């Protein structure tokens, strides 16, 4: 009973906030709706018993990725009128993408209802006693270790690439030298002067 | 507790629902009360360190000061700036406050005394604490005012930076305990050198305890890392446009977060509800675990307060340097060190 209620609650909110992400006119509102959708998707995953994936979804997407989205969107100077004027131009592309996605969903559901696919390399289902953190770890670090590390290398390359693309050497920057600041003592900075009247201070 | 409500003749689901609600109230109200008292304690400690008296008028020794302040802000007018984004402006403090209370669901107060004994407890806490940044960012943006916005930018950068190193610190604790469940983590800290309870007594984990304590201060934006509300630069930070209860919610949420971080320090590194010494000298094990936990939380809160009263505020570049250039490599290296040590001792060296 509670499961069913929770499922419909999460599912409705995911769909509604997904729709609001597209329809809201303010990009910051869009990001916030997107965050709500992520959060409720995590709720759906908990209902499925995939608590590890759910927590990772919240930590990675809600906690880090979406914050950076918001960071960027808040600081963008967007002309909303211009954006909306371009809406009609992109409509054919949008419809094309939507049709492709719809076709894929229909295909996917059709295949799913036609029965399971017999894959030679399919992993054995996890028994109930193993928590799914251990199950994922046992699979990820044995059978899929090379794929996993390849994914890591791809991400590393992407990160290095992003830094190379955005980094520019700027002249005339005076960075903070923390070691020098820490080594500074009062006697380097303060000087007691017995100043005679009528003369300027020697600096 | 579900069994108790079932014995009153409820169905299992009804009993589960009632007992969960009762448990939530049983945690949330004492936390709120604790926040009120801890604000008083905070002010008394600063006052003592500044050779002042502190709050001493309302009630005996000024004990009721926080409640008087609460009533004061409650009776004030809620001002919403006309240029503010009304809905988000009001939602932001609610988010901060709710998130601050949510994490308490997985804190074990004694053996088995926990609202939700889930096996991803620590991940849940990480997830919830990463939500905390939204209250601040939304407030800064929705206020439609320069200083709150600057403050929100600072807060989000600061919290994301320190969450990374907190994550790695937690991983090294999890590796040691072999579980994400907070109850199991506490139980795994028994008997260092035969008589000490707490990961902090483990020479391998002690540096992580220090890193976690400092990161906890940065994560809750307490002094010396309170750059989000650096009054000499940013008026009052993201709270500038807030008044009345909305402001009070920030205040309460902030202190609830501080108590939570103190509790996490106690649970992850100093044995949680276990007594610090594992020897039965006096009727030592008869003292309920919750008292030990509260005592440890108070000790950590005193440290937080002490630091706030004595340490000057960091510069922003110093804060970022500490987070990214010192804590991150240190904690990352420590994960490798701890897992390497465990591979050799616990799993026999073979990868």
XYZ file of C-alpha atoms in Angstrom:
554
model
C 0.000 0.000 0.000
C 2.658 2.478 1.082
C 4.840 1.241 -1.781
C 2.129 1.919 -4.318
C 1.409 5.353 -2.880
C 5.104 6.213 -2.820
C 5.578 4.987 -6.384
C 2.764 7.097 -7.757
C 3.898 10.100 -5.746
C 7.489 9.885 -7.013
C 6.490 8.995 -10.573
C 4.001 11.836 -10.857
C 6.445 14.359 -9.466
C 9.222 13.152 -11.791
C 7.028 13.548 -14.858
C 5.504 16.822 -13.718
C 8.844 18.382 -12.845
C 10.347 17.058 -16.086
C 7.608 18.847 -17.969
C 8.103 22.000 -15.900
C 11.843 21.874 -16.695
C 10.946 22.346 -20.349
C 8.061 24.741 -19.942
C 9.301 27.176 -17.312
C 10.514 30.392 -18.867
C 13.198 31.220 -16.355
C 16.308 29.009 -16.779
C 16.975 29.030 -13.031
C 13.488 27.668 -12.433
C 14.210 25.030 -15.081
C 17.301 23.893 -13.211
C 15.378 23.746 -9.939
C 12.636 21.623 -11.528
C 15.351 19.396 -12.952
C 16.772 18.964 -9.455
C 13.329 18.003 -8.163
C 13.098 15.432 -10.970
C 16.514 13.970 -10.044
C 15.526 13.786 -6.414
C 12.284 11.956 -7.109
C 14.008 9.624 -9.549
C 16.267 8.710 -6.637
C 13.107 7.967 -4.650
C 11.935 5.608 -7.414
C 15.282 3.801 -7.330
C 14.982 3.299 -3.573
C 11.592 1.700 -4.169
C 13.319 -0.713 -6.569
C 15.839 -1.635 -3.866
C 18.727 0.100 -5.618
C 19.639 2.301 -2.669
C 23.287 2.705 -3.697
C 22.413 4.067 -7.137
C 19.793 6.322 -5.557
C 22.283 7.832 -3.119
C 24.866 8.271 -5.876
C 22.263 9.998 -8.022
C 21.587 12.486 -5.251
C 25.260 12.992 -4.347
C 26.598 13.310 -7.883
C 23.764 14.863 -9.847
C 21.863 16.863 -7.259
C 24.831 17.669 -5.049
C 27.458 18.495 -7.641
C 26.347 18.579 -11.281
C 23.138 20.508 -10.751
C 24.876 22.993 -8.456
C 27.320 23.745 -11.256
C 24.428 24.036 -13.732
C 22.819 26.524 -11.432
C 26.101 28.347 -10.991
C 26.380 28.806 -14.739
C 22.734 29.569 -15.403
C 22.544 32.162 -12.628
C 25.491 34.050 -14.024
C 24.391 33.884 -17.650
C 23.002 37.022 -19.137
C 20.195 35.549 -21.205
C 17.856 37.506 -23.412
C 14.616 35.571 -23.022
C 12.825 37.291 -25.901
C 15.575 36.274 -28.298
C 15.522 32.710 -27.031
C 11.814 32.441 -27.585
C 12.094 33.967 -31.049
C 14.413 31.113 -32.043
C 11.931 28.565 -30.782
C 10.129 28.130 -34.105
C 13.395 27.657 -36.020
C 14.353 24.694 -33.884
C 10.884 23.164 -33.841
C 11.508 20.672 -36.716
C 14.691 19.390 -35.047
C 12.905 19.113 -31.723
C 10.054 17.160 -33.279
C 12.508 14.870 -35.090
C 14.333 14.091 -31.854
C 11.053 13.512 -30.042
C 9.893 11.079 -32.764
C 13.178 9.149 -32.578
C 12.937 8.909 -28.782
C 9.312 7.813 -28.966
C 10.182 5.123 -31.523
C 12.983 3.879 -29.284
C 10.711 3.730 -26.251
C 8.083 1.806 -28.221
C 10.762 -0.568 -29.499
C 12.189 -1.022 -26.023
C 8.817 -1.783 -24.468
C 8.019 -4.174 -27.306
C 11.273 -6.080 -26.826
C 10.856 -6.103 -23.064
C 7.404 -7.638 -23.308
C 8.623 -10.167 -25.888
C 10.693 -11.811 -23.148
C 14.271 -11.677 -21.851
C 17.212 -11.625 -24.224
C 19.574 -14.579 -23.894
C 23.024 -13.042 -23.523
C 25.943 -15.401 -23.148
C 27.828 -13.118 -20.764
C 24.963 -12.041 -18.594
C 25.855 -11.761 -14.916
C 24.070 -13.906 -12.388
C 21.319 -12.168 -10.448
C 22.306 -11.030 -6.997
C 20.953 -12.985 -4.078
C 19.055 -11.136 -1.396
C 21.652 -11.273 1.365
C 24.347 -9.266 -0.427
C 23.813 -5.511 -0.152
C 23.914 -3.890 -3.540
C 27.044 -1.866 -2.743
C 28.936 -5.143 -2.375
C 27.212 -6.632 -5.408
C 28.144 -3.685 -7.623
C 31.693 -3.646 -6.290
C 32.168 -7.371 -6.808
C 31.033 -7.058 -10.402
C 32.645 -3.737 -11.258
C 36.113 -4.623 -10.000
C 36.251 -8.128 -11.474
C 34.303 -8.698 -14.648
C 34.040 -5.097 -15.811
C 37.372 -3.827 -14.505
C 38.706 -2.853 -17.949
C 35.519 -1.102 -19.001
C 35.446 0.644 -15.653
C 39.011 1.844 -15.937
C 38.492 2.821 -19.566
C 35.567 4.975 -18.465
C 37.835 6.523 -15.850
C 40.489 7.305 -18.455
C 37.911 8.845 -20.786
C 36.781 11.107 -17.964
C 40.374 12.005 -17.120
C 41.078 12.900 -20.752
C 37.918 14.983 -20.866
C 38.989 16.792 -17.705
C 42.477 17.488 -19.002
C 40.972 18.623 -22.286
C 38.599 21.020 -20.564
C 41.465 22.522 -18.600
C 43.644 22.877 -21.712
C 40.822 24.499 -23.674
C 39.919 27.037 -21.016
C 43.335 27.760 -19.600
C 45.033 30.864 -20.814
C 48.242 32.271 -19.504
C 47.590 35.796 -18.348
C 50.388 38.215 -17.841
C 50.610 40.642 -14.984
C 48.914 38.391 -12.423
C 50.327 38.664 -8.928
C 49.442 35.431 -7.227
C 49.483 34.852 -3.499
C 52.648 33.246 -2.218
C 51.326 31.487 0.866
C 54.719 30.243 2.065
C 56.111 33.750 1.958
C 53.083 35.016 3.859
C 53.447 32.330 6.496
C 57.163 33.013 6.919
C 56.531 36.704 7.564
C 57.207 37.660 11.178
C 56.345 40.848 13.097
C 59.939 42.083 12.943
C 59.803 41.978 9.115
C 56.723 44.119 9.007
C 56.775 46.406 12.043
C 59.404 48.966 12.960
C 59.508 51.180 16.022
C 60.727 54.662 15.230
C 61.532 57.418 17.642
C 60.467 60.203 15.341
C 61.915 63.678 15.922
C 59.523 66.583 15.497
C 59.716 68.525 12.240
C 61.135 65.800 9.999
C 59.442 63.439 7.615
C 59.387 59.731 8.398
C 62.075 57.770 6.545
C 60.316 54.925 4.768
C 8.486 0.720 18.061
C 6.425 -0.774 15.219
C 5.826 -3.863 17.359
C 4.469 -1.696 20.185
C 1.939 0.008 17.944
C 0.989 -3.355 16.457
C 0.258 -4.622 19.959
C -2.300 -1.808 20.214
C -4.245 -3.555 17.484
C -3.054 -1.702 14.362
C -2.236 -3.306 11.039
C 1.484 -3.595 10.236
C 1.475 -0.702 7.795
C -0.525 1.556 10.100
C 1.782 0.697 12.983
C 4.878 1.329 10.853
C 3.524 4.677 9.745
C 2.577 5.769 13.274
C 5.865 4.645 14.772
C 7.870 6.429 12.058
C 5.971 9.664 12.629
C 6.432 9.278 16.387
C 10.155 8.624 15.884
C 10.541 11.699 13.687
C 8.852 13.889 16.296
C 10.888 12.247 19.035
C 14.087 13.300 17.235
C 13.030 16.643 15.744
C 11.723 18.238 18.952
C 14.763 17.451 21.105
C 16.982 18.655 18.234
C 15.129 21.962 18.167
C 15.368 22.235 21.933
C 19.060 21.372 21.715
C 19.518 24.090 19.094
C 17.967 26.652 21.417
C 20.202 25.612 24.292
C 23.296 25.347 22.137
C 22.834 28.893 20.849
C 22.772 29.990 24.477
C 25.868 27.893 25.201
C 27.624 29.353 22.174
C 26.983 32.905 23.323
C 28.050 32.087 26.874
C 31.304 30.548 25.649
C 32.170 33.529 23.442
C 31.287 35.836 26.300
C 33.542 33.938 28.700
C 36.409 34.092 26.207
C 35.898 37.806 25.719
C 35.630 38.351 29.517
C 31.999 39.357 29.259
C 28.929 37.970 31.011
C 26.884 36.949 27.997
C 23.104 36.503 28.154
C 22.137 36.723 31.841
C 18.802 38.509 32.079
C 16.023 36.289 30.697
C 15.398 33.400 33.083
C 17.912 31.934 35.547
C 21.463 32.583 34.206
C 19.830 33.799 30.988
C 18.807 30.252 30.100
C 15.645 31.397 28.371
C 17.442 33.919 26.148
C 17.046 31.804 22.992
C 13.323 31.414 23.571
C 12.948 35.158 24.067
C 14.819 35.706 20.793
C 12.597 33.134 19.131
C 9.439 34.902 20.257
C 10.915 38.225 19.167
C 11.613 37.133 15.578
C 8.301 35.317 15.449
C 6.420 38.525 16.179
C 8.317 40.575 13.635
C 7.052 41.400 10.187
C 8.146 39.186 7.293
C 9.541 41.541 4.690
C 9.771 40.318 1.126
C 11.697 42.667 -1.175
C 9.540 43.752 -4.092
C 12.177 42.706 -6.635
C 12.643 39.294 -5.069
C 11.440 36.073 -6.609
C 8.670 35.556 -4.090
C 8.168 31.796 -4.185
C 11.833 30.853 -4.161
C 12.603 33.527 -1.594
C 10.242 31.828 0.856
C 11.158 28.253 -0.079
C 14.914 28.758 0.469
C 14.894 28.971 4.314
C 12.460 26.062 4.465
C 14.899 23.961 2.409
C 17.797 24.843 4.699
C 15.842 23.999 7.810
C 14.341 20.755 6.491
C 17.648 19.489 5.168
C 19.297 20.222 8.504
C 16.742 17.996 10.241
C 16.648 15.242 7.610
C 20.142 13.898 8.239
C 19.273 12.993 11.850
C 17.247 10.033 10.561
C 20.321 7.786 10.372
C 22.210 8.950 13.490
C 22.432 6.073 16.014
C 21.810 7.333 19.567
C 22.448 3.981 21.224
C 22.644 0.333 20.214
C 19.794 -0.004 17.739
C 18.254 3.354 18.674
C 18.051 4.891 15.221
C 15.095 6.028 13.178
C 16.210 4.385 9.949
C 18.852 1.673 10.126
C 19.787 1.667 6.438
C 22.914 0.113 4.989
C 23.847 3.267 3.068
C 23.627 5.530 6.120
C 26.826 7.440 5.491
C 26.011 7.946 1.805
C 22.629 9.258 2.897
C 24.351 11.810 5.112
C 26.637 12.848 2.252
C 23.632 13.180 -0.035
C 21.666 15.247 2.458
C 24.563 17.531 3.308
C 25.100 18.151 -0.394
C 21.494 19.370 -0.548
C 22.217 21.995 2.096
C 23.861 24.246 -0.455
C 20.565 24.810 -2.285
C 18.983 26.723 0.560
C 21.849 29.206 0.422
C 22.140 29.441 -3.365
C 18.402 29.853 -3.897
C 18.274 32.500 -1.178
C 21.089 34.434 -2.791
C 19.562 34.313 -6.225
C 15.945 34.903 -5.193
C 16.823 37.943 -3.083
C 17.778 39.731 -6.305
C 20.390 41.710 -4.466
C 24.133 41.945 -5.015
C 25.634 40.938 -1.686
C 23.403 37.911 -1.091
C 24.273 36.757 -4.598
C 28.015 37.066 -3.996
C 27.527 35.194 -0.749
C 25.591 32.421 -2.487
C 28.378 32.024 -5.046
C 30.957 31.811 -2.288
C 28.853 29.352 -0.299
C 28.326 26.969 -3.180
C 31.997 26.984 -4.167
C 33.038 26.487 -0.541
C 30.616 23.666 0.199
C 31.418 21.764 -3.010
C 35.150 22.092 -2.369
C 35.017 20.729 1.145
C 32.474 18.031 0.351
C 35.101 16.415 -1.866
C 37.616 16.000 0.944
C 34.876 15.049 3.438
C 33.865 12.325 0.983
C 37.388 10.885 0.929
C 37.685 11.083 4.725
C 34.431 9.163 5.032
C 35.690 6.584 2.530
C 38.724 5.832 4.688
C 36.462 5.339 7.724
C 34.148 3.140 5.677
C 37.091 1.060 4.462
C 38.154 0.503 8.032
C 34.689 -0.383 9.268
C 33.685 -2.344 6.176
C 30.198 -0.840 6.143
C 28.271 2.332 5.349
C 25.882 1.689 8.228
C 26.575 4.130 11.064
C 25.701 1.587 13.759
C 28.236 -0.880 12.355
C 30.815 1.905 12.052
C 30.394 2.730 15.762
C 30.624 -0.921 16.796
C 33.779 -1.372 14.697
C 35.618 1.193 16.846
C 35.742 -1.012 19.927
C 38.913 -1.949 21.706
C 41.905 -0.111 20.234
C 45.003 -1.284 22.148
C 42.572 -3.317 24.230
C 41.059 -0.427 26.148
C 40.211 2.541 23.901
C 37.024 3.039 21.889
C 37.212 5.283 18.859
C 38.809 5.477 15.433
C 40.554 8.647 16.552
C 42.881 6.529 18.717
C 43.947 4.668 15.610
C 47.202 6.327 14.455
C 46.236 5.670 10.848
C 42.876 7.403 11.138
C 43.720 10.230 13.546
C 44.901 12.634 10.793
C 41.596 12.045 9.036
C 39.776 12.936 12.263
C 41.567 16.302 12.247
C 40.837 16.868 8.548
C 37.201 15.996 9.167
C 36.893 18.379 12.101
C 38.268 21.280 10.056
C 36.235 20.346 6.981
C 33.134 20.167 9.171
C 33.713 23.775 10.190
C 34.069 24.765 6.539
C 31.026 22.758 5.513
C 28.806 24.434 8.092
C 30.358 27.826 7.268
C 31.434 28.388 10.852
C 34.318 30.637 11.767
C 37.123 30.731 10.595
C 35.431 29.800 7.317
C 32.320 31.988 7.619
C 33.042 33.826 4.395
C 29.442 33.481 3.284
C 28.408 35.956 5.936
C 31.575 37.966 6.270
C 29.936 41.121 7.519
C 32.806 43.421 6.607
C 32.517 42.363 2.966
C 29.000 41.119 2.368
C 26.694 42.864 4.879
C 25.068 39.692 6.266
C 25.619 37.392 3.313
C 22.742 35.438 1.872
C 20.536 36.335 4.839
C 20.718 40.076 4.174
C 17.194 40.412 2.777
C 15.595 38.038 5.273
C 13.658 38.999 8.352
C 11.396 37.443 10.957
C 10.766 33.684 10.829
C 12.513 33.193 7.492
C 15.673 34.526 9.113
C 15.076 32.416 12.210
C 14.806 29.294 10.070
C 18.289 29.968 8.706
C 19.555 30.465 12.206
C 18.017 27.234 13.478
C 19.083 25.280 10.407
C 22.639 26.504 10.723
C 22.916 25.417 14.345
C 21.150 22.108 13.659
C 23.819 21.509 11.016
C 26.557 22.384 13.483
C 25.199 19.905 16.047
C 24.912 17.312 13.297
C 28.548 17.814 12.323
C 29.570 17.513 15.989
C 27.573 14.282 16.196
C 29.254 12.980 13.047
C 32.677 13.779 14.465
C 31.749 11.848 17.585
C 30.247 8.913 15.694
C 32.843 8.485 12.974
C 36.007 9.033 14.955
C 35.405 9.026 18.690
C 33.197 6.022 19.277
C 29.706 7.555 19.145
C 27.644 6.081 21.949
C 30.501 3.881 23.250
C 32.317 4.961 26.401
C 35.819 6.244 25.543
C 37.514 3.644 27.758
C 36.676 -0.003 27.209
C 37.469 -1.035 30.813
C 34.798 -1.667 33.424
C 36.424 0.350 36.221
C 33.362 1.973 37.691
C 29.852 0.848 36.682
C 30.921 2.380 33.407
C 28.845 0.340 30.967
C 25.651 1.100 32.905
C 25.756 4.698 31.749
C 23.377 4.832 28.783
C 25.102 5.279 25.430
C 23.060 8.343 24.597
C 24.740 10.209 27.480
C 28.157 9.416 26.027
C 27.035 10.600 22.618
C 25.678 13.850 24.048
C 28.837 14.414 26.058
C 30.967 13.951 22.949
C 28.714 16.251 20.918
C 29.091 18.904 23.620
C 32.882 18.543 23.628
C 32.971 19.060 19.869
C 30.562 21.940 20.108
C 32.853 23.548 22.644
C 35.719 23.166 20.170
C 33.620 24.768 17.424
C 32.735 27.622 19.743
C 36.293 27.993 20.955
C 37.559 28.256 17.379
C 34.882 30.801 16.533
C 35.815 32.925 19.526
C 39.554 32.895 18.896
C 40.489 32.321 15.251
C 40.343 35.160 12.707
C 38.522 34.640 9.430
C 40.345 33.102 6.478
C 40.787 34.886 3.187
C 38.888 33.297 0.332
C 41.984 32.197 -1.559
C 43.353 30.634 1.637
C 40.104 28.737 2.063
C 40.256 27.370 -1.483
C 43.931 26.524 -1.126
C 43.279 24.595 2.083
C 40.409 22.669 0.506
C 41.874 21.817 -2.879
C 45.632 21.870 -2.435
C 46.027 20.461 1.068
C 42.976 18.501 2.206
C 42.122 16.908 -1.123
C 45.568 15.384 -1.850
C 45.960 14.470 1.815
C 42.644 12.654 2.104
C 43.048 11.057 -1.326
C 46.473 9.772 -0.339
C 45.053 8.548 2.937
C 42.399 6.477 1.171
C 45.215 4.717 -0.697
C 47.203 4.325 2.514
C 44.300 2.917 4.540
C 43.191 0.553 1.796
C 46.776 -0.585 1.275
C 47.189 -1.220 4.999
C 43.937 -3.168 5.082
C 44.951 -5.211 2.041
C 48.110 -6.292 3.820
C 46.678 -6.951 7.264
C 43.089 -8.010 6.710
C 43.023 -9.596 3.275
C 46.486 -11.111 3.158
C 48.095 -8.887 0.534
C 46.723 -10.558 -2.584
C 44.728 -8.206 -4.746
